[in-house]
Short mmCIF file of C-alpha atoms in Angstrom, two decimals:
data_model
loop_
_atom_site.label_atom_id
_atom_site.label_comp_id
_atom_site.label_asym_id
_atom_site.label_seq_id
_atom_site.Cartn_x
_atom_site.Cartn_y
_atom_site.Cartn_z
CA UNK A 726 112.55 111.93 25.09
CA UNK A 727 115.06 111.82 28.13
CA UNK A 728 116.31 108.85 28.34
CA UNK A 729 116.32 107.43 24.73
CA UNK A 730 118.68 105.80 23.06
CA UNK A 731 120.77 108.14 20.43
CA UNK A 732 119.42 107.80 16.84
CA UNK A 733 122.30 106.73 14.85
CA UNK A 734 124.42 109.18 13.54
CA UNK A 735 123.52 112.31 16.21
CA UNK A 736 126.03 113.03 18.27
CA UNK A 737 124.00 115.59 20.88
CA UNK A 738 121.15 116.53 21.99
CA UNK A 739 119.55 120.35 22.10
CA UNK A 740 117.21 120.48 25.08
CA UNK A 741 113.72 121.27 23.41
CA UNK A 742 113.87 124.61 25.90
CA UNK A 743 116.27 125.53 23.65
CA UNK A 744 114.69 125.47 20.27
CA UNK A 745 112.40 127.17 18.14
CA UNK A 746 109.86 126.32 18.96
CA UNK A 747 110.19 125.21 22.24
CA UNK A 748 107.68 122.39 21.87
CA UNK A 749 107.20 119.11 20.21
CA UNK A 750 105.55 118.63 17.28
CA UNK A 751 102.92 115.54 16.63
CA UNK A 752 104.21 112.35 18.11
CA UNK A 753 104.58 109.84 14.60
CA UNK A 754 105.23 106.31 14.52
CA UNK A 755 106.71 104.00 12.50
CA UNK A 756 104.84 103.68 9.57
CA UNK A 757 103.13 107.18 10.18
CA UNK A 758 103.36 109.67 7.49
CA UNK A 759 107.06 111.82 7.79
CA UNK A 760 106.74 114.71 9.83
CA UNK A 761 106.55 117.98 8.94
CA UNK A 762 108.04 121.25 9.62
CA UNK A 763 111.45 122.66 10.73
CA UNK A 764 113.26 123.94 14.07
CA UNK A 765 115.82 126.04 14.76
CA UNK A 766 118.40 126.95 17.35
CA UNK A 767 121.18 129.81 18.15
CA UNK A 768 123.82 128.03 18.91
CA UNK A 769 125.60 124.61 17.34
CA UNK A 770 125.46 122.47 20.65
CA UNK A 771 128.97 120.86 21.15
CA UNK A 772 129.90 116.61 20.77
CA UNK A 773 128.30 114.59 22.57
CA UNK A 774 126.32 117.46 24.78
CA UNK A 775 123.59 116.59 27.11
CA UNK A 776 124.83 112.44 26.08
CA UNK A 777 125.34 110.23 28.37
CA UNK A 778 127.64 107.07 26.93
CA UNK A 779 127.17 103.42 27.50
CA UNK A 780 128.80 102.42 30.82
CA UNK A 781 129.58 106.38 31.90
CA UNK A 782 127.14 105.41 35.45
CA UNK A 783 129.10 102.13 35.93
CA UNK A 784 131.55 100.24 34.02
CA UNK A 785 130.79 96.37 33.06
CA UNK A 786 131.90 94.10 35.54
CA UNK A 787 131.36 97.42 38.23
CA UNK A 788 130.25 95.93 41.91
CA UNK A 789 126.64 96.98 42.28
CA UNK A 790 126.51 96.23 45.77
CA UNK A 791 128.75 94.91 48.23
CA UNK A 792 127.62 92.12 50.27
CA UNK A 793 126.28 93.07 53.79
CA UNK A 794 125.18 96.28 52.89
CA UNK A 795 121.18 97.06 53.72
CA UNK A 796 118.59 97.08 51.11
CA UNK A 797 117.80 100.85 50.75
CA UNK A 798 114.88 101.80 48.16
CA UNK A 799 117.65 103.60 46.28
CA UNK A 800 119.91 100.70 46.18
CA UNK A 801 116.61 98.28 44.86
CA UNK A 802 116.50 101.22 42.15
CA UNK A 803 120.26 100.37 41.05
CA UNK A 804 120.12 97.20 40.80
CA UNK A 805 116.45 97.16 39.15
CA UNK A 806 118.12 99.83 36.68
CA UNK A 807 120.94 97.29 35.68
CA UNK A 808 118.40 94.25 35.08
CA UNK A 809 118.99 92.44 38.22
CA UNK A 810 115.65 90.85 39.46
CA UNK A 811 116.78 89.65 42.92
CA UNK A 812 119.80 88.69 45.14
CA UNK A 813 120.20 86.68 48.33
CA UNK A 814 119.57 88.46 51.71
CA UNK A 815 119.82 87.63 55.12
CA UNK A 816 116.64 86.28 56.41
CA UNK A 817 114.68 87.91 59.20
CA UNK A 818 115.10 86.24 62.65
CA UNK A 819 112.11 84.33 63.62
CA UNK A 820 111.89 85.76 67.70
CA UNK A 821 109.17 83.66 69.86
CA UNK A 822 108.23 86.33 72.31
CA UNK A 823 106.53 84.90 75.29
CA UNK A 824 104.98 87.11 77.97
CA UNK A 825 104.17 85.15 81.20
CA UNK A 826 101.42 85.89 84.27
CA UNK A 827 97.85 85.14 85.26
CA UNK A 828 97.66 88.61 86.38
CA UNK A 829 98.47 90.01 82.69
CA UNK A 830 96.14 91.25 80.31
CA UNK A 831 96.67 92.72 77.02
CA UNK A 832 96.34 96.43 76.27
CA UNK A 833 92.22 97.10 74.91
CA UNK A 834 90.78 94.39 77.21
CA UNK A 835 88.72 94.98 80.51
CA UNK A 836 91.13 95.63 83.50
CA UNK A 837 90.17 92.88 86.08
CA UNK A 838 90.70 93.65 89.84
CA UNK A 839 93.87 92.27 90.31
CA UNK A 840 95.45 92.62 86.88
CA UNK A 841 97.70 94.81 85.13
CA UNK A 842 98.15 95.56 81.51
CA UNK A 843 101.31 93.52 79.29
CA UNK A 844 103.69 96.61 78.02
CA UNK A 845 106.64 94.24 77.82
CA UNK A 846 105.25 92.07 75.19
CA UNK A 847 104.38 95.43 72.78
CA UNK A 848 107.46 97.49 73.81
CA UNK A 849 109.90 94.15 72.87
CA UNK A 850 107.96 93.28 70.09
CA UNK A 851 108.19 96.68 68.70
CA UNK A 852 111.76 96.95 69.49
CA UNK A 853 112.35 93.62 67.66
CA UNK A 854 110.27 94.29 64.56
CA UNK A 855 112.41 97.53 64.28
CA UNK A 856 115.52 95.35 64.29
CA UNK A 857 114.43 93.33 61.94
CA UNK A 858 112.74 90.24 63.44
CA UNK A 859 109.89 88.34 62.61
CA UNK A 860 108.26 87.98 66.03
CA UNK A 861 105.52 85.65 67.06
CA UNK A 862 103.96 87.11 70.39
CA UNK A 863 102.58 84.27 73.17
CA UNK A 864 101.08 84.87 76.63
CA UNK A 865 100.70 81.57 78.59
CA UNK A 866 99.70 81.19 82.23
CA UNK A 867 101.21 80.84 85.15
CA UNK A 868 102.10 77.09 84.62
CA UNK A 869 105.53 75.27 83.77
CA UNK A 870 103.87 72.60 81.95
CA UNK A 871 101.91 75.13 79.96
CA UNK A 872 105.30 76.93 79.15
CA UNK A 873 107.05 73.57 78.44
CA UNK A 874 104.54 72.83 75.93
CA UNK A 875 104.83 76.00 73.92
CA UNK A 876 108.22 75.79 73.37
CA UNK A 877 108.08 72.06 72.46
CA UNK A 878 105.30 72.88 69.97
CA UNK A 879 106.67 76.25 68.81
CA UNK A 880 110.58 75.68 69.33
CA UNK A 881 111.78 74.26 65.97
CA UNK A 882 110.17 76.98 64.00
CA UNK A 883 111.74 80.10 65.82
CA UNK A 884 115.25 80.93 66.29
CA UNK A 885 115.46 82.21 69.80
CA UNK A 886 112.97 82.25 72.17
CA UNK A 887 112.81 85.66 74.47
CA UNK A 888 110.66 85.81 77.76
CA UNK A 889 109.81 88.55 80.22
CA UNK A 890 109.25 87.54 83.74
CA UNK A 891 109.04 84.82 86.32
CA UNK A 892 112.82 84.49 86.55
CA UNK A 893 113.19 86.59 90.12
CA UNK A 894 113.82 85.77 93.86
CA UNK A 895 110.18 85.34 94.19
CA UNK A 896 108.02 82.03 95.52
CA UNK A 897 106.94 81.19 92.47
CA UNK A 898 109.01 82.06 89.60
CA UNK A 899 107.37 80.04 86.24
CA UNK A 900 110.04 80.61 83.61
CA UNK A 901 112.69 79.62 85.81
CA UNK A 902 110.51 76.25 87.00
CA UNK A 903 109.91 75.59 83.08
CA UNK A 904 113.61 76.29 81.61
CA UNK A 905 115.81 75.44 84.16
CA UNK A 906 115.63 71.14 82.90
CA UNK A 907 115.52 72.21 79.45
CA UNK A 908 118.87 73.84 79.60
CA UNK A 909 118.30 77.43 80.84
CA UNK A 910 120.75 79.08 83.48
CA UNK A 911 119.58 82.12 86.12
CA UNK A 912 121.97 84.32 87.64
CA UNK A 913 122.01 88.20 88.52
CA UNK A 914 123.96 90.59 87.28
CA UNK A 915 125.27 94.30 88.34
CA UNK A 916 122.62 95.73 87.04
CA UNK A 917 119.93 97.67 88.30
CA UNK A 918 117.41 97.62 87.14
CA UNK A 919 117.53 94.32 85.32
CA UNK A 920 119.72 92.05 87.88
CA UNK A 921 117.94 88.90 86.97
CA UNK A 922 118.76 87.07 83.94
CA UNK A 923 118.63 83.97 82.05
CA UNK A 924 120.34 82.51 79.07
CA UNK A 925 120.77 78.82 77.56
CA UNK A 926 120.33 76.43 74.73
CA UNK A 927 116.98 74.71 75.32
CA UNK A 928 117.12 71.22 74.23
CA UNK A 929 113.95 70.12 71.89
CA UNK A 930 112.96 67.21 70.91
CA UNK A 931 114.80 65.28 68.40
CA UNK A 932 117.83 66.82 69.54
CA UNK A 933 117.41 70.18 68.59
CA UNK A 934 118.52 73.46 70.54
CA UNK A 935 116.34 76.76 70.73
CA UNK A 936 118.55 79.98 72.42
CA UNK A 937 116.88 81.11 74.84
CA UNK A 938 117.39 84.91 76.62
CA UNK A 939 114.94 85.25 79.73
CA UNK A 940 114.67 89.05 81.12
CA UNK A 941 113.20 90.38 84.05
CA UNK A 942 109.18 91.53 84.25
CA UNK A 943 109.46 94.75 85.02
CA UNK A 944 109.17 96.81 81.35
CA UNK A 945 112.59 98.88 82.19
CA UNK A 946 114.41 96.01 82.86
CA UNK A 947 112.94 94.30 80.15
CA UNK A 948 113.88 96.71 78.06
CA UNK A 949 116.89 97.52 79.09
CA UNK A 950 117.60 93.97 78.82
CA UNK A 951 117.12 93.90 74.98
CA UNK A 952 119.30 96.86 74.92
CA UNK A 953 122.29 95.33 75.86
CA UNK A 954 122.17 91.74 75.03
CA UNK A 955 119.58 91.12 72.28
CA UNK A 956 119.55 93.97 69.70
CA UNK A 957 123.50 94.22 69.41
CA UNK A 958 122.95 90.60 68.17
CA UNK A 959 120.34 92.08 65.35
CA UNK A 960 123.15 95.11 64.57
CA UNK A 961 125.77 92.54 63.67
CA UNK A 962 123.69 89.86 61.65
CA UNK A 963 121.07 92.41 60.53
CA UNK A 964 118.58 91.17 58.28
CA UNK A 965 117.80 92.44 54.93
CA UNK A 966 121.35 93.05 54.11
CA UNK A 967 122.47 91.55 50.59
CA UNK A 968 124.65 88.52 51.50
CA UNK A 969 126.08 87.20 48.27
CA UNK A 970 129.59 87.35 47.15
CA UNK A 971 130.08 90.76 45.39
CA UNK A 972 131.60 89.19 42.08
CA UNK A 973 127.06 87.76 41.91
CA UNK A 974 126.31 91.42 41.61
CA UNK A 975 127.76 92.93 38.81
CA UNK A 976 126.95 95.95 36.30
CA UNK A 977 125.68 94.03 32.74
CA UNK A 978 127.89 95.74 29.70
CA UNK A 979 125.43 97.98 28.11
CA UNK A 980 124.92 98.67 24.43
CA UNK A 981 122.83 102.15 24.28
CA UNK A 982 123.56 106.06 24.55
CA UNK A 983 121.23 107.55 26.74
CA UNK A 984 120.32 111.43 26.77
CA UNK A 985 120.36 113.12 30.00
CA UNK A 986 117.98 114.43 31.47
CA UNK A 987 117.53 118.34 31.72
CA UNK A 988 115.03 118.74 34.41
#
């Protein structure tokens, strides 16, 4: 059928739509009895018709993929078609998302008097995810210590930490009281909205560094935020993309005629 290797000594194939009769006959085996029966068609098909050769999609030694390119279900389908099991990738940024305030609650719970409902944590994550992050969402309290702690504990398994609120002009501004020892710097910018901002290496313990981007609590700013100086990052270092040296990728020499599909 369509895609078979040639019998040896054909040199075409005749589409069965073009025969008489149009149909197959009993499927046989090896070993089976020989078939029976004859065909017929009107016209001698010319060499090598409705043949695909060995190589004719890509040469040996043809770049499959070139390295940085994404993933694409049609790209898994070339390289599963010329044998190749896996390759090297980028891996997925691991994001610790922290959302900050005694006065948050998460969408779904009972609204408290008082309290308002976290959209930065779900709009961030869900631009994140879509960049191609692994993100691990945290809410802690109100509390520098508390904040401390989680990225002590949590630090040296993420890859950048990214917070929303508590970085302002206000009285009591937590991620600015937790960060600013560990490394953190707050400034504002030209920007409105999203004029505060913080940035830094935070130094862990044993003398390792977690990058840190701290964004204002109000959602626009938040996002707008991650618009300008966290997703570029994720557009130049995207993960997903195949990151091995192109000459690791290569088209196998292959040995069999294939017929071509008519359909």
């Amino acid at each position: 059928m369509t895609g078979a290797a040639i019998p040896i000594g054909a040199d075409a194939v005749i589409p069965i739509e073009l025969a008489d009769p149009p149909r197959f006959g009993e499927l046989r085996r090896a070993g089976d009895p020989a078939p029976q029966g004859s065909v017929r068609f009107v016209a001698a098909p010319a060499p090598a018709e409705f043949v695909r050769t060995a190589g004719s999609d890509l040469p040996a030694g043809a770049i499959l993929l070139d390295a940085g390119v994404r993933l694409t279900p049609s790209r898994i389908g070339l390289l599963a078609n010329a044998g190749v099991r896996s390759v090297p990738v980028r891996p997925k940024p691991r994001i610790l998302l922290v959302s900050t305030g005694d006065e948050v609650s998460a969408p779904g719970e009972p609204l408290a008097p008082g309290r308002i409902y976290d959209a930065n944590t779900p709009l961030l994550a869900s631009a994140l995810r879509g960049a191609g992050a692994d993100v691990e969402v945290c809410r802690v309290s109100d509390s520098p210590d508390a904040l401390r702690r989680l990225v002590v504990e949590e630090g040296s398994t993420a890859d950048v930490l990214v917070t929303s609120g508590g970085i302002s002009a206000g009285a009591y501004e937590v991620v600015r009281e937790a960060l600013a020892g560990l490394g953190a710097e707050f400034t504002g910018l030209a920007l409105q909205p999203g004029g505060p901002q913080g940035c830094g290496g935070l130094a862990l313990p044993g003398g390792g560094s977690l990058p840190a981007l701290c964004f204002p609590g109000n959602p626009v700013s938040s996002a707008l935020s991650a618009e300008l100086f966290l997703l570029p990052c994720s557009a130049r270092t995207p993960a997903g993309r195949h990151c091995a040296p192109p000459s690791t990728c290569r088209s196998p020499t292959r040995s069999t005629r294939r017929r071509r599909s008519t359909s």
